[in-house]
N, CA and C of each residue as an Amber inpcrd file, in Angstrom:
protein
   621
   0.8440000  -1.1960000   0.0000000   0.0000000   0.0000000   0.0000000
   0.8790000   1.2460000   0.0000000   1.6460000   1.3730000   0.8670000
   2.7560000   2.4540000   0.8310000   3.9220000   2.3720000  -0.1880000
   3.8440000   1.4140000  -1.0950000   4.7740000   1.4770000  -2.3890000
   3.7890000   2.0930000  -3.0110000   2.7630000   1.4950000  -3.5340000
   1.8060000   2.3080000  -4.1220000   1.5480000   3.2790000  -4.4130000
   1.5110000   4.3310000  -2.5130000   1.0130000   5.4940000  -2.6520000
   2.4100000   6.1720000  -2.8270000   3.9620000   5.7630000  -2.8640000
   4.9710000   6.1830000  -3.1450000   5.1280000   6.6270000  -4.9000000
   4.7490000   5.4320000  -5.4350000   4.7110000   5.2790000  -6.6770000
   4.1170000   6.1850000  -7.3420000   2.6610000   6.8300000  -6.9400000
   1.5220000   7.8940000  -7.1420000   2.2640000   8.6070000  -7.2110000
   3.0140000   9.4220000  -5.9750000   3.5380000  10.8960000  -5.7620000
   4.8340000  10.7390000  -7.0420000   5.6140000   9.9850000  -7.1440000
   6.4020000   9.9760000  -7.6860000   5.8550000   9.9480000  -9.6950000
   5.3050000   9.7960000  -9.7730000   4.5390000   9.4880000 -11.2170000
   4.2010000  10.9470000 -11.0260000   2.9510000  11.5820000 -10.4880000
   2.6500000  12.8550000 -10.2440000   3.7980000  13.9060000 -10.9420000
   4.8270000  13.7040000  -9.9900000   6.1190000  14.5130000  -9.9790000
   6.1520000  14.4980000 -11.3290000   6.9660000  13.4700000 -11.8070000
   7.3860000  13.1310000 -12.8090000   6.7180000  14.0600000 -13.9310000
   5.0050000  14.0800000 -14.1100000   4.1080000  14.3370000 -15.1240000
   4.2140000  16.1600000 -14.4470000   4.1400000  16.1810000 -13.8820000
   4.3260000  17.7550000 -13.0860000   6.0210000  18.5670000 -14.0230000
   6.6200000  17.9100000 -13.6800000   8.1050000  18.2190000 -13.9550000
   8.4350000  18.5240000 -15.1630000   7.6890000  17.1800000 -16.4690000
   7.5510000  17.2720000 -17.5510000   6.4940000  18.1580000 -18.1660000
   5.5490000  18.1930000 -17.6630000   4.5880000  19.3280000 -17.7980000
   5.6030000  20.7520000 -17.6110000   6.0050000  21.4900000 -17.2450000
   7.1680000  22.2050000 -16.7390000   8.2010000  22.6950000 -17.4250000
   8.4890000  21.3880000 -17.6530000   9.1550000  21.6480000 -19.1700000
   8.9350000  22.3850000 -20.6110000   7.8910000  20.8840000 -20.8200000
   7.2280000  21.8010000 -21.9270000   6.6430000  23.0370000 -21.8270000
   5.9940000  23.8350000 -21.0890000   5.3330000  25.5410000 -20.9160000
   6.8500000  25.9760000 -20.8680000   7.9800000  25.5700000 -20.4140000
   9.3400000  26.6810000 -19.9760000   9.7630000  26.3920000 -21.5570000
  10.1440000  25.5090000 -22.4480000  10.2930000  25.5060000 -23.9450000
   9.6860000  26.3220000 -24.6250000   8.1190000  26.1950000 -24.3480000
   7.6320000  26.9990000 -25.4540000   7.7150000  28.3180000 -25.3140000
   7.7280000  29.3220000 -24.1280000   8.0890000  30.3710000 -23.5300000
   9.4440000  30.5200000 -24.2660000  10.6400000  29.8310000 -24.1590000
  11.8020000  30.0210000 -24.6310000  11.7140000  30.0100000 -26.1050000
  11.6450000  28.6750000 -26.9850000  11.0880000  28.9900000 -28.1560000
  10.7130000  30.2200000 -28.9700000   9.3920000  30.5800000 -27.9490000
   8.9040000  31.2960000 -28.8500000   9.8020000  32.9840000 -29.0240000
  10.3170000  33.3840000 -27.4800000  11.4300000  34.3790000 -27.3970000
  12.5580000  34.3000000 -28.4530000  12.8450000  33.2770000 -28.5940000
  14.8080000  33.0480000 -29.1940000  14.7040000  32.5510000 -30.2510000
  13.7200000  31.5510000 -30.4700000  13.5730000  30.6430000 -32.1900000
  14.0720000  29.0780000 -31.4740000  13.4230000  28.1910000 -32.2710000
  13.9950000  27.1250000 -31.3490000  15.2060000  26.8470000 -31.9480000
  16.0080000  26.9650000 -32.8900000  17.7490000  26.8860000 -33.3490000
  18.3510000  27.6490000 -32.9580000  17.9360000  28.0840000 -31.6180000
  18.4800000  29.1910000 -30.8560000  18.6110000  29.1090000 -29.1890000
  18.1090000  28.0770000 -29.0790000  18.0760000  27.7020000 -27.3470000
  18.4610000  25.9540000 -27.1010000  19.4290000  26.6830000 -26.0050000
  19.6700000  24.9590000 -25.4960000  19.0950000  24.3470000 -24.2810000
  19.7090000  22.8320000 -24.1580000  19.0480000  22.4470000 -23.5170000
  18.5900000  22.9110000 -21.9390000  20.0140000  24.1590000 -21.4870000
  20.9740000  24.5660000 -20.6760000  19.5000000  25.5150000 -20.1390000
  18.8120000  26.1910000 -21.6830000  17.9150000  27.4850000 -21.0820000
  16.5360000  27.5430000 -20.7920000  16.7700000  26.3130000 -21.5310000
  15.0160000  25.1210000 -21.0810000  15.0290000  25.0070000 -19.5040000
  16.1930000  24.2850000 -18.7840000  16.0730000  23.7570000 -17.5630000
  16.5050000  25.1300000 -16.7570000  16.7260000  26.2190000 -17.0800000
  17.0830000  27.6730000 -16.3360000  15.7010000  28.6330000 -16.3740000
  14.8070000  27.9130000 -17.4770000  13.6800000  28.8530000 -17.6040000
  12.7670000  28.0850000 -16.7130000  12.2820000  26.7400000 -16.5410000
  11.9990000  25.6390000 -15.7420000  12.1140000  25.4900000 -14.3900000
  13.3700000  26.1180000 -13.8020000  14.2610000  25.8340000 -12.8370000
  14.4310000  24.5990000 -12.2650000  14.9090000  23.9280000 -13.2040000
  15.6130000  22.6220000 -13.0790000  16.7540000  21.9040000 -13.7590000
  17.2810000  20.7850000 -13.3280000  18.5860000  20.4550000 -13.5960000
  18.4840000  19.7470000 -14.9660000  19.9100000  19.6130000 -15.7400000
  19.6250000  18.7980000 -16.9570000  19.3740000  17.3330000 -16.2200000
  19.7770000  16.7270000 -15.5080000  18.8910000  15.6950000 -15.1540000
  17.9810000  15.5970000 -14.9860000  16.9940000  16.5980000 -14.8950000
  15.5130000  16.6970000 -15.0870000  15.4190000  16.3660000 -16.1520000
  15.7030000  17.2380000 -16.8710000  15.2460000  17.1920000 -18.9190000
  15.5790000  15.8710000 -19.1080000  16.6600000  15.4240000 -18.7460000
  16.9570000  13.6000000 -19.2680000  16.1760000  12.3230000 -18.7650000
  15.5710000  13.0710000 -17.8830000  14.2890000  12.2170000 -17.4090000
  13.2080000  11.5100000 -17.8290000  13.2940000  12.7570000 -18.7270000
  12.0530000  12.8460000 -19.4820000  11.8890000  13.0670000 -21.1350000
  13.5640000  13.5520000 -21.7250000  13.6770000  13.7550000 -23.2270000
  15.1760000  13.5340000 -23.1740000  15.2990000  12.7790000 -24.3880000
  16.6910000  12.7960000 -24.7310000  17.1580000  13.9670000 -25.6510000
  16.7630000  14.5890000 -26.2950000  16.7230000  15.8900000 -27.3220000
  15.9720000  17.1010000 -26.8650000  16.2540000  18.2480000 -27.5130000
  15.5990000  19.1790000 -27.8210000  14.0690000  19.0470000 -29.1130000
  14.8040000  18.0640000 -29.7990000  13.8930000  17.3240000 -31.0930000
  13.0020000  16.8690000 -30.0680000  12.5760000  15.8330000 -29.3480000
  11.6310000  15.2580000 -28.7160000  10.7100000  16.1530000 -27.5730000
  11.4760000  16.8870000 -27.0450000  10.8960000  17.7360000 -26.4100000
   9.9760000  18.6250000 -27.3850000  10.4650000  19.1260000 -28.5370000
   9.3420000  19.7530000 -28.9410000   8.1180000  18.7750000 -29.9130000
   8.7540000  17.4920000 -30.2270000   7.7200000  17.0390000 -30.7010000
   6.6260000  17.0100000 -29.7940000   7.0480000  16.4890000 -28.4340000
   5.8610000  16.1020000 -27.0670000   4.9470000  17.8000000 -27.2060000
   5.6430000  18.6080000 -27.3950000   5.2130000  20.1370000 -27.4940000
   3.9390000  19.7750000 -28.7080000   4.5380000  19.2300000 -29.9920000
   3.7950000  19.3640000 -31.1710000   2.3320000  18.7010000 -31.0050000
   2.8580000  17.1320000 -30.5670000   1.8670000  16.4380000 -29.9320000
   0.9230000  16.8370000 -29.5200000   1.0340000  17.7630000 -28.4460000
   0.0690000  18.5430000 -27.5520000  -0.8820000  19.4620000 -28.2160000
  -0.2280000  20.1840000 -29.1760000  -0.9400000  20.7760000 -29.6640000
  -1.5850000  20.7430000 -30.8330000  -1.1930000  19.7680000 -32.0060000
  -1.5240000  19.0680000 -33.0040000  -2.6280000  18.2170000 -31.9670000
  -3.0050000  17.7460000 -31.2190000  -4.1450000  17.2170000 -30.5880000
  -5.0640000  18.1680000 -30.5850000  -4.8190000  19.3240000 -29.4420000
  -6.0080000  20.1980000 -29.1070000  -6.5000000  20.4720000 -30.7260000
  -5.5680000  20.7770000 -31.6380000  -6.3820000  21.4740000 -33.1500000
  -7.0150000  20.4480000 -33.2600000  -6.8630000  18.9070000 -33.5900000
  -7.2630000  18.0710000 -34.3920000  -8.9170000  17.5380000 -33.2560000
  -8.7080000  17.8690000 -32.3630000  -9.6990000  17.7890000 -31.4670000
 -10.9180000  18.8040000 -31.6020000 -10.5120000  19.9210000 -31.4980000
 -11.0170000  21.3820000 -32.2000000 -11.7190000  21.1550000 -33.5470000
 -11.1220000  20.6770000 -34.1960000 -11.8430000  20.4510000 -35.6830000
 -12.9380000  19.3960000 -35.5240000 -12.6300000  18.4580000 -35.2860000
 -13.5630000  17.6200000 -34.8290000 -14.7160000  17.2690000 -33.9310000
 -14.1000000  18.3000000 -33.0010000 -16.0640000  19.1380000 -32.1980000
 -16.8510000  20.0470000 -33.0450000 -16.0730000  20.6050000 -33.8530000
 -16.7530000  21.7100000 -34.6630000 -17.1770000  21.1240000 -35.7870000
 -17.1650000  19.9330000 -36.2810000 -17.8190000  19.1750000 -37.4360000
 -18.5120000  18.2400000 -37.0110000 -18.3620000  17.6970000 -35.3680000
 -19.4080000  16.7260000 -35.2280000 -21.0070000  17.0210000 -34.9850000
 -21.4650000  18.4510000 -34.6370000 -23.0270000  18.8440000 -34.2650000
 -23.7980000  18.5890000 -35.5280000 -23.3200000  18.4410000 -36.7180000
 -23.9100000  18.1460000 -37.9380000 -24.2520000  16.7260000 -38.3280000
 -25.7670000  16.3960000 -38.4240000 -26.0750000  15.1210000 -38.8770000
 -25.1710000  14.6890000 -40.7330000 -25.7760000  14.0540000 -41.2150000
 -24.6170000  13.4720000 -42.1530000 -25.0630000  14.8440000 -43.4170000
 -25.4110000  15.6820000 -43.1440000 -25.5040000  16.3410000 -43.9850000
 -24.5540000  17.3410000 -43.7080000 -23.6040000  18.0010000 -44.0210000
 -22.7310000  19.3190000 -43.6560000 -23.2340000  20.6400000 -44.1080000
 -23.5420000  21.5430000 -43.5690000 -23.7700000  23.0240000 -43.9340000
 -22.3390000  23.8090000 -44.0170000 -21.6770000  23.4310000 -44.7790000
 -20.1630000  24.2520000 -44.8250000 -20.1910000  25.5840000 -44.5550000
 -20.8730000  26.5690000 -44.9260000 -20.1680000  27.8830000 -44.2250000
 -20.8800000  27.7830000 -42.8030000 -21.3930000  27.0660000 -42.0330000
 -22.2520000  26.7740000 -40.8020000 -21.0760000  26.2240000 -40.1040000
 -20.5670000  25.1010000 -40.7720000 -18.7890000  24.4550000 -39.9560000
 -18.0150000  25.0920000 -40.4230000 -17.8050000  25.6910000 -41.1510000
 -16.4210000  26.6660000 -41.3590000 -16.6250000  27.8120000 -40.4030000
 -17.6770000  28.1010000 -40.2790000 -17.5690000  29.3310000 -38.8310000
 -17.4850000  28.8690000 -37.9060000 -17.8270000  27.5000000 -37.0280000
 -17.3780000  26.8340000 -36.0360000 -16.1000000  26.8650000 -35.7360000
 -15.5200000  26.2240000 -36.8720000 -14.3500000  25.7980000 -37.0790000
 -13.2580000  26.6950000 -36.4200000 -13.3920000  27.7010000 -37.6910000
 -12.7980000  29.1200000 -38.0900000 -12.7820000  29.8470000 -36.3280000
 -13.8220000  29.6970000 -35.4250000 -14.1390000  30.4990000 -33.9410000
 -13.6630000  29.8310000 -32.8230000 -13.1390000  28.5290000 -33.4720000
 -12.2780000  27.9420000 -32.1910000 -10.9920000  27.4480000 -32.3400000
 -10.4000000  27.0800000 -33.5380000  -9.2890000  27.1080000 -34.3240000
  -8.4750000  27.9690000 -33.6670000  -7.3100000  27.0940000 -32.9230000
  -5.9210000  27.7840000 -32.6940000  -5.3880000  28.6760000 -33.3240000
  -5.1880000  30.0560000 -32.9980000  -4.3030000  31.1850000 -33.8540000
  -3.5610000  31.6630000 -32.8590000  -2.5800000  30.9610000 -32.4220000
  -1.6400000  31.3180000 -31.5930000  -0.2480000  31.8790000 -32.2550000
   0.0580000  33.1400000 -32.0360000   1.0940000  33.7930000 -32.8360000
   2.2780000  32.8520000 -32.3120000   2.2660000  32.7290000 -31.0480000
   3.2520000  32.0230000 -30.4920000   4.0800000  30.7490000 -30.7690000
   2.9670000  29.8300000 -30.9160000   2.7830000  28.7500000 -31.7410000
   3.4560000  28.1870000 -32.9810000   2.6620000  29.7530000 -33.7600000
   2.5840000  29.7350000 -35.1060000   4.4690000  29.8220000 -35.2910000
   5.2080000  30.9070000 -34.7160000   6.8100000  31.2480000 -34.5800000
   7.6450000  29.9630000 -33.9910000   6.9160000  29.1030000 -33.0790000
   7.8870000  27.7730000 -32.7660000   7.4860000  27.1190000 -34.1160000
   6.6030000  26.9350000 -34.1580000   6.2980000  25.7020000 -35.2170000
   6.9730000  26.2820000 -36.7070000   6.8140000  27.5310000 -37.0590000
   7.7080000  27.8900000 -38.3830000   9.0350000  27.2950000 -38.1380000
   9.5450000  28.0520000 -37.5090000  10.9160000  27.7800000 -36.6360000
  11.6390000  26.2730000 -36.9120000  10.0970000  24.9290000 -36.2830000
  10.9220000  24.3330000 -36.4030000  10.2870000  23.1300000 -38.0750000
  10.0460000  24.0920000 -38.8890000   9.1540000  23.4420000 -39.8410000
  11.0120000  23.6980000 -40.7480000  11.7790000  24.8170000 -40.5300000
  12.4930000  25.0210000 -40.8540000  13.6720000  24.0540000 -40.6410000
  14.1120000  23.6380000 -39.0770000  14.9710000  22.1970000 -38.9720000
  13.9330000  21.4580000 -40.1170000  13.0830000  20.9670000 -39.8170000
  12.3860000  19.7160000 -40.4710000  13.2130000  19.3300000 -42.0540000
  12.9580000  20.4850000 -42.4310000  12.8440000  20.8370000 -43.8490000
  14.6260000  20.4610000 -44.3200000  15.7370000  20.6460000 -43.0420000
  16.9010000  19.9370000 -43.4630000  17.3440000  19.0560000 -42.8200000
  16.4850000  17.9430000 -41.9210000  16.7210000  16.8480000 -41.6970000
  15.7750000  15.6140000 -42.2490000  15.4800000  14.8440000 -43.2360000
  14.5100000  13.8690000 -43.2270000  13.9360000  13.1430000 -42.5520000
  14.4950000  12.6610000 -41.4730000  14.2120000  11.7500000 -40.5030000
  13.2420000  12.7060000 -39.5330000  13.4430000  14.0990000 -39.1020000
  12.5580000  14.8700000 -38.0290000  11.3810000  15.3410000 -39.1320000
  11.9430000  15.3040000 -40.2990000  10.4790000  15.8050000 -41.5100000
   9.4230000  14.8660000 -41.6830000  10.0340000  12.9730000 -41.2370000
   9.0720000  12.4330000 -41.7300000   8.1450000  12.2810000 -40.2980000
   8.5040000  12.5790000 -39.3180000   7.6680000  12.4260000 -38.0420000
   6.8360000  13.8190000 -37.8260000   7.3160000  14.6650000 -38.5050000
   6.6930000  16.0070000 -38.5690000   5.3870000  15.7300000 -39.2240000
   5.9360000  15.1580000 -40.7250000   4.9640000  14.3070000 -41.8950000
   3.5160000  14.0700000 -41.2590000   4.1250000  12.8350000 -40.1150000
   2.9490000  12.3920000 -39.4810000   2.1530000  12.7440000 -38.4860000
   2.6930000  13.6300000 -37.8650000   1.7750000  14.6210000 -37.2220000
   0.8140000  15.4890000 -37.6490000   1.3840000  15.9280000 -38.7650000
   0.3370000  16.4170000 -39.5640000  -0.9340000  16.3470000 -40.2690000
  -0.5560000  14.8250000 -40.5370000  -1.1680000  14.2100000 -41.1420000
  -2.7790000  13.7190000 -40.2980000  -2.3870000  13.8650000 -38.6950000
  -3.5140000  13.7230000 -37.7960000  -4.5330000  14.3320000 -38.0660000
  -4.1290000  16.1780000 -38.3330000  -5.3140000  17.0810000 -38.3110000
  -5.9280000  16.6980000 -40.2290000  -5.2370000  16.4770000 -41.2520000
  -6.0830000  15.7590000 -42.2470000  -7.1250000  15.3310000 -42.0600000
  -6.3390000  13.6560000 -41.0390000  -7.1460000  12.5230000 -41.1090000
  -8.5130000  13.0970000 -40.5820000  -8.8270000  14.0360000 -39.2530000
  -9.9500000  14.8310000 -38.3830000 -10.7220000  15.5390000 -39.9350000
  -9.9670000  16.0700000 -40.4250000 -11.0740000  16.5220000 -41.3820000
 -11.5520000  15.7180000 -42.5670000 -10.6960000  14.9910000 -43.2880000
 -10.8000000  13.9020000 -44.1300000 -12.3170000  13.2610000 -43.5810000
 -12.1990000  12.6950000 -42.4340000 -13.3060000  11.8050000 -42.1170000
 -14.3520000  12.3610000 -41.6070000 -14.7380000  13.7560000 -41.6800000
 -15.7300000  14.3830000 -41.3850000 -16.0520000  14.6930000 -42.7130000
 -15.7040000  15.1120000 -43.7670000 -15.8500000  15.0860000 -45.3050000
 -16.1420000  13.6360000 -45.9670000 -15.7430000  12.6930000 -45.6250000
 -15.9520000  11.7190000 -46.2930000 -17.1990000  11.0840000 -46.0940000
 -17.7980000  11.5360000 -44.6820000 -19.2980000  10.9970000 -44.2900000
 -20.1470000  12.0890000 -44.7180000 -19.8710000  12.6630000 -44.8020000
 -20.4380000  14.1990000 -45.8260000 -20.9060000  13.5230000 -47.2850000
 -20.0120000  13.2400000 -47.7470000 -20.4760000  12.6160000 -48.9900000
 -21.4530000  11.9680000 -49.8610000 -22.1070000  12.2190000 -50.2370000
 -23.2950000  11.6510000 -50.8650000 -24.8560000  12.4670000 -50.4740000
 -24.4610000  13.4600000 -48.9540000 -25.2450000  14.3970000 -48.8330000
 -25.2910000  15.5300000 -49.0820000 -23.5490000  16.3070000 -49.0230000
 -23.3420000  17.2050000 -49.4290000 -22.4150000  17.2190000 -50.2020000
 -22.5810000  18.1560000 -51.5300000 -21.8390000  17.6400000 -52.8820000
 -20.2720000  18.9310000 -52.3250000 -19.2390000  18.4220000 -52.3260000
 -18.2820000  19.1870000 -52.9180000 -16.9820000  19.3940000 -53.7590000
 -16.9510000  20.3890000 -54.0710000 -16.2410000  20.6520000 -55.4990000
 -15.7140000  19.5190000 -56.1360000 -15.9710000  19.1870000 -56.9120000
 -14.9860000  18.2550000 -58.1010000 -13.6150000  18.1560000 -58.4220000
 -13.4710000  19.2300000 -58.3770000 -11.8950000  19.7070000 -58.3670000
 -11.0550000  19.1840000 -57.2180000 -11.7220000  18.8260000 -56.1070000
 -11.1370000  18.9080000 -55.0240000 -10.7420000  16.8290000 -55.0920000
 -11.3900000  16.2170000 -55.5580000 -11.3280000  14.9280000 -55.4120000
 -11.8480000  14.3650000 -54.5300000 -11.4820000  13.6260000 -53.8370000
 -11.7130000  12.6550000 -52.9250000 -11.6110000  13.6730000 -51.4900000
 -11.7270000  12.9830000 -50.6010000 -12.3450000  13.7260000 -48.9950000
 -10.7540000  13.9220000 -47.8470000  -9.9710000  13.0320000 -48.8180000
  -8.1580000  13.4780000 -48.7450000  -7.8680000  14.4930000 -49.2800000
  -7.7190000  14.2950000 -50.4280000  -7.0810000  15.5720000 -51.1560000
  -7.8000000  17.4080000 -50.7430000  -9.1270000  16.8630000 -50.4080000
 -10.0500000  18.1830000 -49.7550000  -9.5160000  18.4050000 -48.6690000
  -9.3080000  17.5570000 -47.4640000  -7.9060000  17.6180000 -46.6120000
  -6.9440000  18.6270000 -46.8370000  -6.4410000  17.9180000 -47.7640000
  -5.0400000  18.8220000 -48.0090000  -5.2330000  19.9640000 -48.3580000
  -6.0200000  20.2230000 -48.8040000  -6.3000000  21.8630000 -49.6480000
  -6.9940000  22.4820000 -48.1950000  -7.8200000  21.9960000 -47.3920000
  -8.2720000  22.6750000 -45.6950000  -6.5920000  22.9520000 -45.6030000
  -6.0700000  22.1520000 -45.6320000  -4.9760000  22.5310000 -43.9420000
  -3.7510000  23.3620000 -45.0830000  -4.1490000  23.4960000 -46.2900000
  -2.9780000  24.4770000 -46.8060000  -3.2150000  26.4600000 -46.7660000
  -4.6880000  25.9080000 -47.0510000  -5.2170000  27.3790000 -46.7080000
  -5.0320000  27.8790000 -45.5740000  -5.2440000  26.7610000 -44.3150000
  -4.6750000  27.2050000 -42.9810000  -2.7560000  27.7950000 -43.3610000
  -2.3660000  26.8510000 -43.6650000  -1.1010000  27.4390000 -43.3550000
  -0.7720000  28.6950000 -44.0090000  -1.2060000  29.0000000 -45.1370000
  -1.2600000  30.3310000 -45.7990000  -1.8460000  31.3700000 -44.9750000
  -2.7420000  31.3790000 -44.6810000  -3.4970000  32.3920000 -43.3960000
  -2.6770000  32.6800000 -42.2310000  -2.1250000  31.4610000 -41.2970000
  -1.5630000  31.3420000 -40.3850000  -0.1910000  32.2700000 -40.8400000
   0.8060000  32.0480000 -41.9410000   1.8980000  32.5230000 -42.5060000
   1.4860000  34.1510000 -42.2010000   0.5410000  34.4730000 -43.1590000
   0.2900000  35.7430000 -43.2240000  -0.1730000  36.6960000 -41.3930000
  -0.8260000  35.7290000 -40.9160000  -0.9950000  35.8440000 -39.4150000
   0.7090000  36.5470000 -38.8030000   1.3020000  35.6140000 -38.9760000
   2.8360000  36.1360000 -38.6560000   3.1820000  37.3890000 -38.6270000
   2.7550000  37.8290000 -40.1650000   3.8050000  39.4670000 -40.6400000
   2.7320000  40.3770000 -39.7570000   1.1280000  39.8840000 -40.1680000
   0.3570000  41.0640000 -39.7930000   0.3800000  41.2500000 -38.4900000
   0.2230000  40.0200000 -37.6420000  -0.2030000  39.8700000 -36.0980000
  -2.1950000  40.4820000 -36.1020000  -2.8820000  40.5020000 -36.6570000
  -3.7610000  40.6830000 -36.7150000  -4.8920000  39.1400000 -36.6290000
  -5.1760000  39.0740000 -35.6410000  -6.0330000  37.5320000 -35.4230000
  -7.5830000  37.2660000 -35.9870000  -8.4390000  38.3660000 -35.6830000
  -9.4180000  38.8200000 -36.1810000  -9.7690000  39.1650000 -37.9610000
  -8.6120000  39.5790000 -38.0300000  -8.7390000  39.3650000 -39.5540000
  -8.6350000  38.1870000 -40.3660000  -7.2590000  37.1910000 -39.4410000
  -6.9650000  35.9770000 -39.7030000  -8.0880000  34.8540000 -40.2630000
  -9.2340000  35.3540000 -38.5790000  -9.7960000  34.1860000 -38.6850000
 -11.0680000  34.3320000 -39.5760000 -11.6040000  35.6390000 -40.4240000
 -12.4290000  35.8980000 -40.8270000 -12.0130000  35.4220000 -42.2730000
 -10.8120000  35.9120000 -43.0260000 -10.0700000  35.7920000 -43.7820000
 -10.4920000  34.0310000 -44.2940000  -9.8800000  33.0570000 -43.1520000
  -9.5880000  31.8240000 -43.4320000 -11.1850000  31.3750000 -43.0450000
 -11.9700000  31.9610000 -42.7700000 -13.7150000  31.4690000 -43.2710000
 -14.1180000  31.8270000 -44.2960000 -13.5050000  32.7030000 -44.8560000
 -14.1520000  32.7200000 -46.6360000 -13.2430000  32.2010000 -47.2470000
 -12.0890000  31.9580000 -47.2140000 -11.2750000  31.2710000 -47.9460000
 -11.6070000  29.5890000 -47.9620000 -12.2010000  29.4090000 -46.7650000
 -12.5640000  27.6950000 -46.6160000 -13.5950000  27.4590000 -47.5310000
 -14.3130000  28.5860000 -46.8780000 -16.2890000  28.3910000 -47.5730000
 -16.1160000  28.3820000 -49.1660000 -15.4920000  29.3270000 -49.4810000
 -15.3540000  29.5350000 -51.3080000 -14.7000000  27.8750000 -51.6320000
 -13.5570000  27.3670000 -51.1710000 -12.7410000  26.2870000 -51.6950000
 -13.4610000  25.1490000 -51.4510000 -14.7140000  25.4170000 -50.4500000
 -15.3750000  23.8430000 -50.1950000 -16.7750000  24.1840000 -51.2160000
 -16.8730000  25.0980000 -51.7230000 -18.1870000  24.8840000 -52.0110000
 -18.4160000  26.0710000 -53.7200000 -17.1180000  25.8720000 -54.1070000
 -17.0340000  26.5280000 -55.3480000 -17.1610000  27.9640000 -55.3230000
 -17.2120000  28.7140000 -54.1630000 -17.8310000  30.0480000 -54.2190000
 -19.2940000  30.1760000 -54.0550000 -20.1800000  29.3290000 -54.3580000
 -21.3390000  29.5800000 -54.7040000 -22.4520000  29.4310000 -53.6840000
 -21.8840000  28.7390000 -52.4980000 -22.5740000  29.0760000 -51.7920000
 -22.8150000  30.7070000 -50.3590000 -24.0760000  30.7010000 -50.4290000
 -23.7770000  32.0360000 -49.5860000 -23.8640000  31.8810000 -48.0530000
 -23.2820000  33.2690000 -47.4100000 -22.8820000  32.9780000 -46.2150000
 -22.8890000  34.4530000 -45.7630000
């Protein structure tokens, strides 16, 4: 019983500590760029030892994936409350304003994740796990489009309920990009609801 309740506090810790971490990274991150901070300013922003950080990450790479993780969830989670209130029929500019009103626009975010879209982009091995993270918030919309299908018609052009995927989450990143220079959020997110609504539904529907 008292290993047990040893075991608890100590697990606790552990998830406490690492929790800790990650908020003192992304804080740092988002200040310096992440090809710009070591492991040294993680555990100084944290206030803890690199034996902490090794506890729990062997890299700076893993640490921010657990970062990416986290938050590639909440979006892909986000998208997927905001498309599930709809029976199998979709009202697209009805979920694109859902969407669009709870959709992460974190400037903060947006500067780690450029940042480290940039490593990605010259290592293969951190690009293809990047790959698949990404690929989560797709799959969330993919399969809310694909049960769509046959009730609500969209674009032709677009193909299949993948490739409509891909064209959602590119417009995001174009918006999000532009989010960067302007810092303007409100415009962002109004912006990337007519840009969705027009690309899912030819323009033609109104809103």
């Amino acid at each position: 019983m008292t290993a047990r309740t040893s075991t608890g506090r100590v697990t606790r810790r552990r998830e406490r500590t690492r929790a800790n971490l990650l908020d003192a990274a992304f804080a740092v991150f988002a200040a310096k760029g992440f090809g710009r901070v070591s492991i040294e300013e993680v555990c100084e922003a944290a206030g803890y030892s690199r034996g902490a950080f090794y506890s729990n990450f062997d890299t700076l790479d893993e640490l921010f994936f657990a970062l990416y993780e986290q938050r590639a969830g909440l979006i892909a989670e986000q998208v997927a409350a905001s498309l599930a209130s709809d029976g199998p029929d979709l009202d697209v500019p009805a979920a694109v304003e859902r969407v669009t009103e709870v959709l992460l626009l974190d400037r903060d975010w947006l500067l780690v994740k450029t940042d480290f879209l940039v490593h990605a982009a010259r290592d293969p091995e951190v690009a293809r796990t990047l790959l698949e993270h990404r690929a989560r918030l797709r799959r969330a919309i993919a399969d809310r489009l694909a049960r769509a299908r046959g009730h609500t018609e969209l674009p032709a052009v677009l193909g299949d309920a993948g490739r409509a995927a891909h064209a959602v989450v590119a417009a995001y990143d174009g918006v999000t990009t532009q989010l960067l220079l302007d810092r303007d959020v409100v415009r962002a997110r109004a912006w990337l609801g007519q840009l969705l609504t027009a690309l899912l539904t030819d323009g033609s529907t109104p809103h």
